[in-house]
Coordinates of C-alpha atoms in Angstrom, one line a residue:
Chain H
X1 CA -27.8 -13.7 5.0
X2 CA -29.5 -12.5 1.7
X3 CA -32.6 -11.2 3.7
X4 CA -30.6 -7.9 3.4
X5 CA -30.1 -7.3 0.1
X6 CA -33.9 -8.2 -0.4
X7 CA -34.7 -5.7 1.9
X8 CA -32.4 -3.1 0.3
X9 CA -33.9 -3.9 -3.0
X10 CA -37.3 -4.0 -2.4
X11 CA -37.5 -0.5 -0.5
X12 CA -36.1 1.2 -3.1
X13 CA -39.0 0.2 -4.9
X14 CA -41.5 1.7 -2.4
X15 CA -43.2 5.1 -3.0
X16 CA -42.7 8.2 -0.1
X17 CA -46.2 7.7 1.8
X18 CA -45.5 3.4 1.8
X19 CA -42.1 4.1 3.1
X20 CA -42.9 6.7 5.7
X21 CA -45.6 4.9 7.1
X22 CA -43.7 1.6 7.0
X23 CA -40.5 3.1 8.4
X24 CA -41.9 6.4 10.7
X25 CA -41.3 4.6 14.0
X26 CA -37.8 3.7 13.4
X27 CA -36.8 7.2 11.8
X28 CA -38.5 10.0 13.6
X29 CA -38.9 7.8 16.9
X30 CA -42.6 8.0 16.9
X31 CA -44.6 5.4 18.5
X32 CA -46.2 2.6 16.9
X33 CA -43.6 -0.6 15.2
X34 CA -41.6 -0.8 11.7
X35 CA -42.4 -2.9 9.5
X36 CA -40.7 -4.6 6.4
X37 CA -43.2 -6.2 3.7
X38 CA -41.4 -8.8 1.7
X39 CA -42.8 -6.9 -1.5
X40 CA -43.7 -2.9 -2.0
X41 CA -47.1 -2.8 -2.1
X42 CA -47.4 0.0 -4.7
X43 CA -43.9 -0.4 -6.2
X44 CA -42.7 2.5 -8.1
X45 CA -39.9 3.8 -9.5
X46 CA -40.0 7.3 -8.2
X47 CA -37.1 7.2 -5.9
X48 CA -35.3 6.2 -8.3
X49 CA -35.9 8.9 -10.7
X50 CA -35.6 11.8 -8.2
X51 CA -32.0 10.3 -7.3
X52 CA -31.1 9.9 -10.9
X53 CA -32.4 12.8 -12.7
X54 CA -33.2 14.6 -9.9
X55 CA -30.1 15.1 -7.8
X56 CA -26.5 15.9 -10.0
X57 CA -24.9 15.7 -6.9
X58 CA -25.2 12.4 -6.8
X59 CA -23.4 11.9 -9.8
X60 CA -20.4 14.2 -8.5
X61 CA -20.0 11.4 -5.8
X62 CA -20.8 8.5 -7.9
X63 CA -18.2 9.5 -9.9
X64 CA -15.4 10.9 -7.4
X65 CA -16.1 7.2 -6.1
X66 CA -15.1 5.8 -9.4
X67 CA -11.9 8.4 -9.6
X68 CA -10.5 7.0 -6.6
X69 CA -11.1 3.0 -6.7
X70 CA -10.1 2.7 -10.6
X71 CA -6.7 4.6 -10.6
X72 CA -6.0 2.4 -7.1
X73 CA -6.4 -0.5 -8.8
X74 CA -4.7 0.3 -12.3
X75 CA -1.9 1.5 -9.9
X76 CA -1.7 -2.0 -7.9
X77 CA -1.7 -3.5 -11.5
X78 CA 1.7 -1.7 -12.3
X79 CA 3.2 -2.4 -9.3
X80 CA 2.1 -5.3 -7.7
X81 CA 1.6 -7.7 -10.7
X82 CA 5.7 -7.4 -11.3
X83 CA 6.7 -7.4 -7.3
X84 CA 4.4 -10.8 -6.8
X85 CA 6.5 -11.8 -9.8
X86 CA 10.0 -11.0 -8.3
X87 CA 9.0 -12.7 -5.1
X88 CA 8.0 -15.7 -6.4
X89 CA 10.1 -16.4 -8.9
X90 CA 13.8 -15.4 -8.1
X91 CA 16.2 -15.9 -5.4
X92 CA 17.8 -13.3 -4.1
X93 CA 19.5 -11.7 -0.4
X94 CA 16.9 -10.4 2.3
X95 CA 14.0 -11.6 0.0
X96 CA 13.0 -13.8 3.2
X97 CA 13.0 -10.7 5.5
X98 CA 11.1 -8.2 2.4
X99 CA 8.5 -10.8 2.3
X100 CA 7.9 -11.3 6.1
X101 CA 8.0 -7.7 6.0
X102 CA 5.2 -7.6 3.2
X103 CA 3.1 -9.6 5.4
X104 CA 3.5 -7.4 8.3
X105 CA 2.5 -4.9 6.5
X106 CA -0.9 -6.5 4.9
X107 CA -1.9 -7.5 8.1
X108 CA -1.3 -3.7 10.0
X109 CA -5.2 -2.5 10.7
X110 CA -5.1 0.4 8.9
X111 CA -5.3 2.5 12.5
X112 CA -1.9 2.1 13.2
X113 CA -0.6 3.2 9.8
X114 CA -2.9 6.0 9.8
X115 CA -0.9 9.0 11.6
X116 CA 2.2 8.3 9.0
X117 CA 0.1 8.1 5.9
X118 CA -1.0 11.6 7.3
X119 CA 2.4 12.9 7.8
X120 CA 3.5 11.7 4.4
X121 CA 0.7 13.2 2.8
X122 CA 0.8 16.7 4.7
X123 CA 4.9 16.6 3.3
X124 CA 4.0 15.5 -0.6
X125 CA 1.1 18.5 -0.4
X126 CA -1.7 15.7 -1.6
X127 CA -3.6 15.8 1.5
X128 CA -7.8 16.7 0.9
X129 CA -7.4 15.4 -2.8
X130 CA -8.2 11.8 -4.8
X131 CA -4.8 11.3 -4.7
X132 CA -4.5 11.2 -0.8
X133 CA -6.8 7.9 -1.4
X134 CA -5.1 6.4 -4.6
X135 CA -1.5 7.0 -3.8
X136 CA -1.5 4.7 -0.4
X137 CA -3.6 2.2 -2.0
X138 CA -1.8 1.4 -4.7
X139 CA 1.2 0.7 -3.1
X140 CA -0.9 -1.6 -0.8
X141 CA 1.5 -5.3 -0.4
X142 CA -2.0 -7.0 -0.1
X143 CA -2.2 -7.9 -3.9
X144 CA 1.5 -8.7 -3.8
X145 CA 0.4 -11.2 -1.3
X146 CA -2.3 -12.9 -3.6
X147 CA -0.5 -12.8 -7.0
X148 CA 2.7 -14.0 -5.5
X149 CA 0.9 -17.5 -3.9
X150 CA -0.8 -17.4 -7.7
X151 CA 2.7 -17.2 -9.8
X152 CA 4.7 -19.9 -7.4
X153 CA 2.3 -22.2 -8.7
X154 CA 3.7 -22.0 -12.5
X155 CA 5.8 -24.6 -12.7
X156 CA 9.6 -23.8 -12.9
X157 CA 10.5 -26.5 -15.7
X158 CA 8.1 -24.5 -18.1
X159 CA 10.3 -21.2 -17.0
X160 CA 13.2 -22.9 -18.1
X161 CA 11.8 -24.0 -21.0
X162 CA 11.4 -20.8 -22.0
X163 CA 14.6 -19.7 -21.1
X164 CA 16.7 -22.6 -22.9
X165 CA 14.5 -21.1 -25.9
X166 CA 16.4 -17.8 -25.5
X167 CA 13.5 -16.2 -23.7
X168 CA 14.5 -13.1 -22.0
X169 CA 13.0 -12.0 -18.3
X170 CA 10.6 -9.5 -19.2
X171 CA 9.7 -11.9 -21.7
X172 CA 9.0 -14.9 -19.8
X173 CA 6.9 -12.5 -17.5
X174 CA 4.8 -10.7 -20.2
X175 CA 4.1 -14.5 -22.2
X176 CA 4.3 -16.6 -19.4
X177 CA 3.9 -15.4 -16.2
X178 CA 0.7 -12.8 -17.2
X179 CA -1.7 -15.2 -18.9
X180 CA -1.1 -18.2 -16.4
X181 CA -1.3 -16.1 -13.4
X182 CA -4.0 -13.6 -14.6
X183 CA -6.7 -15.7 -12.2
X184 CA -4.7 -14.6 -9.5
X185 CA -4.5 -10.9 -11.1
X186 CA -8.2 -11.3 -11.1
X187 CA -8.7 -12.5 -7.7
X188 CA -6.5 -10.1 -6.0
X189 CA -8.5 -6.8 -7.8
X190 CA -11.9 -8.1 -7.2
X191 CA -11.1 -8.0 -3.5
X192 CA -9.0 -5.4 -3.7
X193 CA -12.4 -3.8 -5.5
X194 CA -14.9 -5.1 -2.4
X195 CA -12.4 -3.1 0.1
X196 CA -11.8 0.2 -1.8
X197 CA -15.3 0.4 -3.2
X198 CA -16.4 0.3 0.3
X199 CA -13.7 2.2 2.1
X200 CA -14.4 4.4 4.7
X201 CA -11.6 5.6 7.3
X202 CA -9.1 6.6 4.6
X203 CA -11.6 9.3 3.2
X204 CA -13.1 10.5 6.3
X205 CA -9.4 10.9 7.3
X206 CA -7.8 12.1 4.3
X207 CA -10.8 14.4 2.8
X208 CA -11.8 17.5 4.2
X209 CA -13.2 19.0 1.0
X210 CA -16.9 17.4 0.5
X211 CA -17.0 17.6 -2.9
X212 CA -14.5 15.2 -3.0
X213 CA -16.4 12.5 -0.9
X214 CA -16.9 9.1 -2.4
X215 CA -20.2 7.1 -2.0
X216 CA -19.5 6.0 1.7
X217 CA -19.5 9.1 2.9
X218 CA -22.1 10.6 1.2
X219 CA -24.4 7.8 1.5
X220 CA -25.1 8.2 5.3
X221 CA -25.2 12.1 5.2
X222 CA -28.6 11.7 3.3
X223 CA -31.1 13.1 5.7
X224 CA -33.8 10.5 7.2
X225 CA -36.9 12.1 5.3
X226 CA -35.3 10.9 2.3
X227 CA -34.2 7.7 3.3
X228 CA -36.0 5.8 0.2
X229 CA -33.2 7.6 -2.2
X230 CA -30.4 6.5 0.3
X231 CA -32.0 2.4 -0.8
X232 CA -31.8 3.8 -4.4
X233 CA -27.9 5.1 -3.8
X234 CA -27.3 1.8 -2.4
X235 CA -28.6 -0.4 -4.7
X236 CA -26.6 2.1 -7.2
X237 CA -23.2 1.0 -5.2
X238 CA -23.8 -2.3 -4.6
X239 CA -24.6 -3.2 -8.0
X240 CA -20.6 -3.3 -8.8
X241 CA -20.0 -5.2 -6.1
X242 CA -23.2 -7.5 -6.9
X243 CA -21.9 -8.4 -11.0
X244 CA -18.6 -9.0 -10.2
X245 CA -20.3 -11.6 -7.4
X246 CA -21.9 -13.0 -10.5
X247 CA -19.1 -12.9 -12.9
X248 CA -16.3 -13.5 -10.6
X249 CA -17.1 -15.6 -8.0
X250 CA -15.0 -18.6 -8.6
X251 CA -12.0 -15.7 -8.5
X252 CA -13.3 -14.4 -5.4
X253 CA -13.3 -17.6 -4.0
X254 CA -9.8 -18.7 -4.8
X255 CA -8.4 -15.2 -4.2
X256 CA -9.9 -15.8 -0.7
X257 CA -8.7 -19.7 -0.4
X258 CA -4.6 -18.7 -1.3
X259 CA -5.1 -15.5 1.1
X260 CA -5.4 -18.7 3.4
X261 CA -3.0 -21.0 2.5
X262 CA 0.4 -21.2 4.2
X263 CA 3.7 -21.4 2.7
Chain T
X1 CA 24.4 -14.2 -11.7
X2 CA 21.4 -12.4 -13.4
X3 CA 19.0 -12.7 -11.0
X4 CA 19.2 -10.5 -8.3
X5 CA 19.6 -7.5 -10.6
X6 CA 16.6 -8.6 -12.6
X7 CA 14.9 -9.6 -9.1
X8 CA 15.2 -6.0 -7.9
X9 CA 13.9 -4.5 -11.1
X10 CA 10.4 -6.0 -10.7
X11 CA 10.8 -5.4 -7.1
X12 CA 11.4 -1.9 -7.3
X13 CA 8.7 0.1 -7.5
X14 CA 6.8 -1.3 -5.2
X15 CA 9.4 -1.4 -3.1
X16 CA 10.1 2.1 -3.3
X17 CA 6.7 3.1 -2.7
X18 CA 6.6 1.6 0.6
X19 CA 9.5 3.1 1.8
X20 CA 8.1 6.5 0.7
X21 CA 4.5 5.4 1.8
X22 CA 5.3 3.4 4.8
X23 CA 8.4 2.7 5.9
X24 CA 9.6 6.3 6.2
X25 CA 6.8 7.9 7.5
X26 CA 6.7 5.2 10.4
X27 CA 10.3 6.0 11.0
X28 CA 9.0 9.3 11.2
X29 CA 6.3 8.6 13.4
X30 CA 8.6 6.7 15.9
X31 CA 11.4 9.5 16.0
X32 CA 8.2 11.6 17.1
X33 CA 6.9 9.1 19.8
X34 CA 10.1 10.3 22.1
X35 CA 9.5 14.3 21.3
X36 CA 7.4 17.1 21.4
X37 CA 5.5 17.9 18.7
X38 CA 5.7 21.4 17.9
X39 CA 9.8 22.1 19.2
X40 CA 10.7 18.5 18.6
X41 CA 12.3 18.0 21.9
X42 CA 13.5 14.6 23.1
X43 CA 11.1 13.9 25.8
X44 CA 11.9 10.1 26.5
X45 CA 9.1 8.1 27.1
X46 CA 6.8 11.1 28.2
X47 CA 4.3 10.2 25.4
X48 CA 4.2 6.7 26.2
X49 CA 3.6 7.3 29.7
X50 CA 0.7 9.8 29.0
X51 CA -1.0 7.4 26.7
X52 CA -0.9 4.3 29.2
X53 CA -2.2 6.4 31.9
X54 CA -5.1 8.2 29.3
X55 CA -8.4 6.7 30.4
X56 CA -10.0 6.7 26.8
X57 CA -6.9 5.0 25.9
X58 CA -7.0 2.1 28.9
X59 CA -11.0 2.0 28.2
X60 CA -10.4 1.3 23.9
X61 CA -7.8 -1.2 25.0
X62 CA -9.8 -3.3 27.3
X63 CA -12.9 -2.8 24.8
X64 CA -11.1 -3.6 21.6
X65 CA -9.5 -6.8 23.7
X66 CA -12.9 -8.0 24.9
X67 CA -14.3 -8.0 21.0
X68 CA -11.8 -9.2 19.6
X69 CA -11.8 -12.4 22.5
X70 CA -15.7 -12.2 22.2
X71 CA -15.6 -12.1 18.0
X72 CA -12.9 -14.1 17.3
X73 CA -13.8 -18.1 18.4
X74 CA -17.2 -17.3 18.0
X75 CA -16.4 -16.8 14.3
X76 CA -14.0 -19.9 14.1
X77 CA -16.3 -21.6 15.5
X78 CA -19.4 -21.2 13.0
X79 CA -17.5 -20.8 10.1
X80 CA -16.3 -23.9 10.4
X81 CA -19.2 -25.6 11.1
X82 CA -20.8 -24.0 8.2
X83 CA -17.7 -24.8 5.8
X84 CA -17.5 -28.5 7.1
X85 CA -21.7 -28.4 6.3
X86 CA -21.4 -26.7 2.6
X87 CA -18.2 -29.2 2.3
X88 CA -20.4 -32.4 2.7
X89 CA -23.1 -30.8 0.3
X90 CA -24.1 -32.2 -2.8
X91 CA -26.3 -29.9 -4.6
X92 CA -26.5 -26.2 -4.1
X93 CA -23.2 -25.8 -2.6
X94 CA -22.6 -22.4 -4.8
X95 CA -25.5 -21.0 -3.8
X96 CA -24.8 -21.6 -0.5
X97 CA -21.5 -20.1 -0.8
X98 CA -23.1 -16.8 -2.8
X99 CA -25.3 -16.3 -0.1
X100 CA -22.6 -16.7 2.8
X101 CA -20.3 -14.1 0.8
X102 CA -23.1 -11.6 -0.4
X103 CA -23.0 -9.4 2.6
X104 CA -19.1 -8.5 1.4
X105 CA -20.9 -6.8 -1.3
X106 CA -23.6 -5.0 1.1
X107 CA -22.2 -0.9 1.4
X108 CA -21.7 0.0 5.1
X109 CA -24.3 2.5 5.0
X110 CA -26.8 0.4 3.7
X111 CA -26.5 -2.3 6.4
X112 CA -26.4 0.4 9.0
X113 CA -29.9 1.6 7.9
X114 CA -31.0 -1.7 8.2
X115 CA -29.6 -2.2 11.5
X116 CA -31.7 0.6 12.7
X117 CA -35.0 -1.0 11.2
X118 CA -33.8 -4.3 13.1
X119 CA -32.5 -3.1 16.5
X120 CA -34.4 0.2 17.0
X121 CA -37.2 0.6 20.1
X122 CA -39.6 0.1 17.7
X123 CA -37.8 -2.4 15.3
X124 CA -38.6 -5.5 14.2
X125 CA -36.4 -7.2 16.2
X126 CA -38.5 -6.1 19.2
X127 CA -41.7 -6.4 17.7
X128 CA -40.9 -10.2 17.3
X129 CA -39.8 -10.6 21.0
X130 CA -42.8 -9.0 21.9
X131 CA -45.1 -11.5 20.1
X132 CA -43.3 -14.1 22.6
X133 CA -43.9 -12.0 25.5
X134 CA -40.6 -10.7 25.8
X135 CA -39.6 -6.9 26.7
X136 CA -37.2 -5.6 23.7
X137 CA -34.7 -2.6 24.3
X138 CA -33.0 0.4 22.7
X139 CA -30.4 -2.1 21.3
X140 CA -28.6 0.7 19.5
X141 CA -27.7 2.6 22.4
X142 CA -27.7 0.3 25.1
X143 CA -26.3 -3.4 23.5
X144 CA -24.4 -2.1 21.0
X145 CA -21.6 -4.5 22.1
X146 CA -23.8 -8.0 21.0
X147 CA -24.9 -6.1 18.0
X148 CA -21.3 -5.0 16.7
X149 CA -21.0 -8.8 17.4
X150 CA -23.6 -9.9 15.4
X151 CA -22.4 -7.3 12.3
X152 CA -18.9 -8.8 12.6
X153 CA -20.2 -12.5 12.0
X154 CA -22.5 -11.4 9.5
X155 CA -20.2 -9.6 7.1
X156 CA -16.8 -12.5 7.8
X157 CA -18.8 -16.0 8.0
X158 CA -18.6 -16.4 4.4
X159 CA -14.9 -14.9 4.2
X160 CA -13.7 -17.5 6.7
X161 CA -16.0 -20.1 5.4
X162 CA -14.2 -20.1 1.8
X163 CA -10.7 -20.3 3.9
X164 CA -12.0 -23.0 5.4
X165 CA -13.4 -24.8 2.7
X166 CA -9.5 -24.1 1.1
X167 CA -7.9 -26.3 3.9
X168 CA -11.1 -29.1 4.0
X169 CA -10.0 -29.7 0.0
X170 CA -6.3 -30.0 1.3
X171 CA -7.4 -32.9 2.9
X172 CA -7.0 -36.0 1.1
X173 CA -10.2 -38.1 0.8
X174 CA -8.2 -41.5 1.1
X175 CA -8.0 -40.9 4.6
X176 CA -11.7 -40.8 4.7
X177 CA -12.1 -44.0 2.8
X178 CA -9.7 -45.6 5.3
X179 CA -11.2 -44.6 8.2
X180 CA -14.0 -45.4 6.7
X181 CA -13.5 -49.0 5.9
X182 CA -12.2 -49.1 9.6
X183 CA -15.7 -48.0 10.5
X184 CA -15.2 -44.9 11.8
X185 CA -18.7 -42.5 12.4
X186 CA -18.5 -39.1 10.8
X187 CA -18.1 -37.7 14.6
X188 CA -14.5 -39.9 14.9
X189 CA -13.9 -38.2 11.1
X190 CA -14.4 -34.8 12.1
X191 CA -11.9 -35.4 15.2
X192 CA -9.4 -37.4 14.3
X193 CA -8.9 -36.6 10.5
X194 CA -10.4 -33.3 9.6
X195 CA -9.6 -30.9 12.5
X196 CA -6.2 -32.2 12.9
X197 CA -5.7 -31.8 8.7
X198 CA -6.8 -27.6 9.3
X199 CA -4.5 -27.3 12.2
X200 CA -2.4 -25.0 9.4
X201 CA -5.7 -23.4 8.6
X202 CA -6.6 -22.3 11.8
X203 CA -3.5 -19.6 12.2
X204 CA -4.3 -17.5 9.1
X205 CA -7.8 -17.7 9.4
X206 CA -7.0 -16.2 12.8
X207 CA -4.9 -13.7 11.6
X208 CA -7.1 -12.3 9.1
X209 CA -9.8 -12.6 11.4
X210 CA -8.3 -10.1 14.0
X211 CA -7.2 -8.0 11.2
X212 CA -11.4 -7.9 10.4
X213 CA -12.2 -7.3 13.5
X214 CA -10.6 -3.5 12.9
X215 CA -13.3 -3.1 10.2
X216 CA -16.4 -2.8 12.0
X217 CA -15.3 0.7 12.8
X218 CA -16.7 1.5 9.9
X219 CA -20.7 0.2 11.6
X220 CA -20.1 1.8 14.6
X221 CA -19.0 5.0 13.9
X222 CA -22.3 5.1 11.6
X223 CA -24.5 4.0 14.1
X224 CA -22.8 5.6 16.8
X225 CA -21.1 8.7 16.0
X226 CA -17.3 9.3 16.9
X227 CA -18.2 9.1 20.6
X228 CA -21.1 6.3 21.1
X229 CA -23.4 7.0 24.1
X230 CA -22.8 3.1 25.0
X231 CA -19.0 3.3 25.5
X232 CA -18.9 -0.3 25.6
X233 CA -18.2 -0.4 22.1
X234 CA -15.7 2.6 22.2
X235 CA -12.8 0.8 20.6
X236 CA -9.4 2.1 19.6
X237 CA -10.7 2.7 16.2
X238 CA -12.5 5.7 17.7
X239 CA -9.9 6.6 19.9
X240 CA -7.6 6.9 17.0
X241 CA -10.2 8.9 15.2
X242 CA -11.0 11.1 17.3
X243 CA -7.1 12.0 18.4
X244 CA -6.8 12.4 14.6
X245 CA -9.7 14.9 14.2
X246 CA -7.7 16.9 17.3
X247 CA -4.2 16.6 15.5
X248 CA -3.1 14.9 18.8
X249 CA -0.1 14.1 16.8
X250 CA 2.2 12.8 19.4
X251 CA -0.4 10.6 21.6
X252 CA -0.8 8.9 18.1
X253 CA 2.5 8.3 17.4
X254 CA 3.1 6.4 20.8
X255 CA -0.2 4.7 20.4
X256 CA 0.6 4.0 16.8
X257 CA 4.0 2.1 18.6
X258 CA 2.4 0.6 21.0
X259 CA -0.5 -1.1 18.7
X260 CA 2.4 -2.3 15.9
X261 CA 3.9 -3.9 18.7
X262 CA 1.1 -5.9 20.1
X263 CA 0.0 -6.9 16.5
X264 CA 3.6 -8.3 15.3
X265 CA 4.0 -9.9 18.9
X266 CA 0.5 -11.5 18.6
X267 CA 0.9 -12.8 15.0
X268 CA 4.7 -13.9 16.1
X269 CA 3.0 -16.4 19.5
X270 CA 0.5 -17.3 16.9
X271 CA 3.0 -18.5 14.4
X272 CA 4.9 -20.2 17.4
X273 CA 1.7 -22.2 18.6
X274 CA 0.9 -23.1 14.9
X275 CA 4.4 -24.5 14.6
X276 CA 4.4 -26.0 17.9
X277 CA 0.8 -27.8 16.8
X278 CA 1.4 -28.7 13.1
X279 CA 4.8 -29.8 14.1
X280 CA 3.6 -32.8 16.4
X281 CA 1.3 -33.8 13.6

């Protein structure tokens, strides 16, 4: 399971000559077998400074990654948070049938909303830009999904509470419902963050300009003789990922469990 | 009173974004499933019948079917076992769990490198068959199908493990101590007490795994390419694709139809059998 990332990490340690010779076979189709040393044997940090001083492009896409997976999630923030909220907290007509309809929606593989995300694009003129990315993806109901399960669990006599104490609604959301759901808030970005931060299919789809690529793109257009900076580039983008595992895995966790649990 | 006002201001613009973002543009797309594209003609089911009778389409259909009844149980299966495992673990159990979830973390592109290392002619999956006399393949390009499987465990195993692990804790441990006391043997425990307590489980764990199971697009069309040379693993993600990359607009829109259908119809039988199930408990 972790053998993986070990293997990721170590060759990006690994000079030119250690990783041609180690990995020739596999990459030019030569004869002879790979291998994989558990350790470099002359470990050096060479790749890594050709890839970070060496190539600004890197940073173009490094950073057109960031562009698109931080407005996505400050937009789910503003829209979800309060919609997770409204479901979970008030009664009201056809919220039954706007859920189940929420759910539908979470659940769609992305394929089948994929030819009407285009047309709406092509019609709001965003098409080939960050915003053909971070437009779709904020509105996404998964978040609502996670937050909502998160909020029902706040107890209604501390709502009413609140509102014998003259409380208005926005208040009772901003003091109330914020703090004691913000696990849930946390647990529905930091998956929210493992999807977009590895997205694929919305970009390839959506992007026609390279310079706009993110990471996932440009990661497997680097060219096989330079395979040890494609380790680099991924260590790079899987560092993220790799803290918030650190950080936040007791939110990963839970946003996971409630993504489980039934009604 | 109040409420439903206040309801539909929190509501709202999310709401509104997914009837700009979804809900419209599906319209849209459904309107154009029963016309021509470019004069917009009613043209029945015209689309509909030249998707059913396209050959990629029938071929994605029956490949995307067999993975996801290949994929699916396999991954119930040995996700549970593992959760059930970590479950009865004293030490170490969040280790354990890291471990399972790290290869959420691992990019696409980085696995897909590694694949090749593994499952190349000359990889090290063949090298090590060879050392017990076995012949190795091309696995890439000739078993791509058990290899697709073997990515799809790897990357959900810890994902469905931690859903797991969320219905084992919903069980409540007196029953243990009773059947304990009644000398039951873990096996009896397992059967009559903890598969019977996940029965709930079991129904979004399913969903969510079919809904994964779209993912490993994303591996194949790196390893692969848009049209892989072993077609067994041409799915209707690449279909899809590659009917986007030609504008086929309209063959989409009936496909797109068609696919919505299945997947509300499926999750609605699920829903049905889990009702069925938990309801006799």
């Amino acid at each position: 399971m972790v053998l993986p990332l070990w293997f990721i990490i170590t060759g990006s340690f690994m000079g030119t000559g250690e990783f041609q010779s180690n990995f020739q076979p596999v990459l030019d189709n030569t004869t002879g077998k790979v291998s994989w040393p558990l350790l470099p044997v002359y470990p050096t940090l060479r790749s890594y400074v050709e890839l970070l001083l060496d190539s600004p492009k890197f940073f173009v896409v490094f950073w057109n990654s960031c562009k698109q997976v931080f407005p996505s999630l400050l937009g789910q923030l503003m829209i979800a948070v309060p919609a997770a909220w409204s479901f979970a907290r008030f009664k009201f007509r056809w919220k039954k049938a706007l859920f189940t309809l929420y759910i539908i929606l979470m659940v769609m593989p992305y394929q089948v909303t994929m030819v009407s995300t285009y047309l709406v694009l092509d019609r709001l003129n965003i098409l080939d830009s960050h915003l053909s990315i971070i437009l779709p993806a904020a509105f996404s109901t998964f978040p609502v999904f996670i937050m909502f399960k998160f909020f029902k669990s706040i107890p209604e006599s501390l709502i009413e509470a609140a509102r014998i104490d003259g409380a208005g609604e926005w208040r009772i959301f901003w003091n109330i419902g914020i703090p004691i759901g913000s696990v849930g808030i946390l647990s529905a970005l930091i998956l929210d963050f493992l999807e977009l931060w590895n997205a694929m299919e919305q970009p390839l789809n959506f992007l026609k300009t390279k310079s706009l690529w993110p990471l996932t793109l440009y990661l497997p257009g680097i060219s096989t003789d330079k395979a040890g900076i494609t380790l680099v580039a991924s260590v790079i983008m899987l560092s993220p990922a790799l803290l918030l595992f650190l950080y936040g895995q007791k939110y990963l966790e839970q946003g996971i469990m409630v993504s489980g649990l039934n009604e | 009173m109040n409420q439903t006002k206040t309801a539909w201001a929190f509501l709202a613009p999310s709401f509104l974004g997914v009837i700009i973002f979804v809900l419209l543009p599906f319209g849209d797309v459904f309107r154009r499933s029963f016309s021509e594209t470019i004069t917009g003609r009613y043209v029945g089911l015209d689309n509909y019948n030249t998707v059913v009778h396209n050959e990629a389409f029938k071929q994605a259909v029956y490949n995307t079917t067999r993975f996801i009844i290949t994929c699916v149980p396999l991954l119930l299966v040995l996700s549970l076992i593992l959760s059930v495992m970590i479950f009865n673990l004293g030490k170490h159990k969040d280790l354990f769990k890291t471990s399972f979830l790290i290869p959420m973390a691992i990019p696409v592109s980085s696995a897909v490198f590694l694949w090749k290392v593994v499952f190349h002619q000359n990889g090290l999956l063949n090298a090590l068959l060879s050392k017990f006399g076995i012949e190795g393949c091309d696995w890439l390009n000739t078993k791509a199908f058990p290899v697709l499987v073997f990515t799809y465990i790897w990357k959900n195993l810890g994902y469905d493990m931690v859903l797991w692990l969320a219905g084992l804790n919903g069980i409540s441990s007196s029953l243990y101590e009773a059947a304990g006391v009644d000398g039951a043997n873990s096996w009896n425990k397992f059967w009559y007490i903890t598969l019977p307590g996940l029965f709930t489980t079991v129904f979004i764990v399913t969903v969510l795994s079919i809904l994964n199971t779209f993912k490993v697009f994303r591996e194949a069309y790196l390893i692969a390419g848009p049209y892989p040379s072993d077609d067994s693993i041409y799915m209707l993600q690449h279909l899809f694709n590659n009917w986007f990359t030609s504008l086929d607009i309209q063959k989409m829109c009936a496909a797109a139809i068609i696919v919505a259908f299945v997947v509300v119809t499926v999750i609605m039988i699920l829903q049905q059998v889990d009702k069925k199930i938990g309801g006799e408990e």
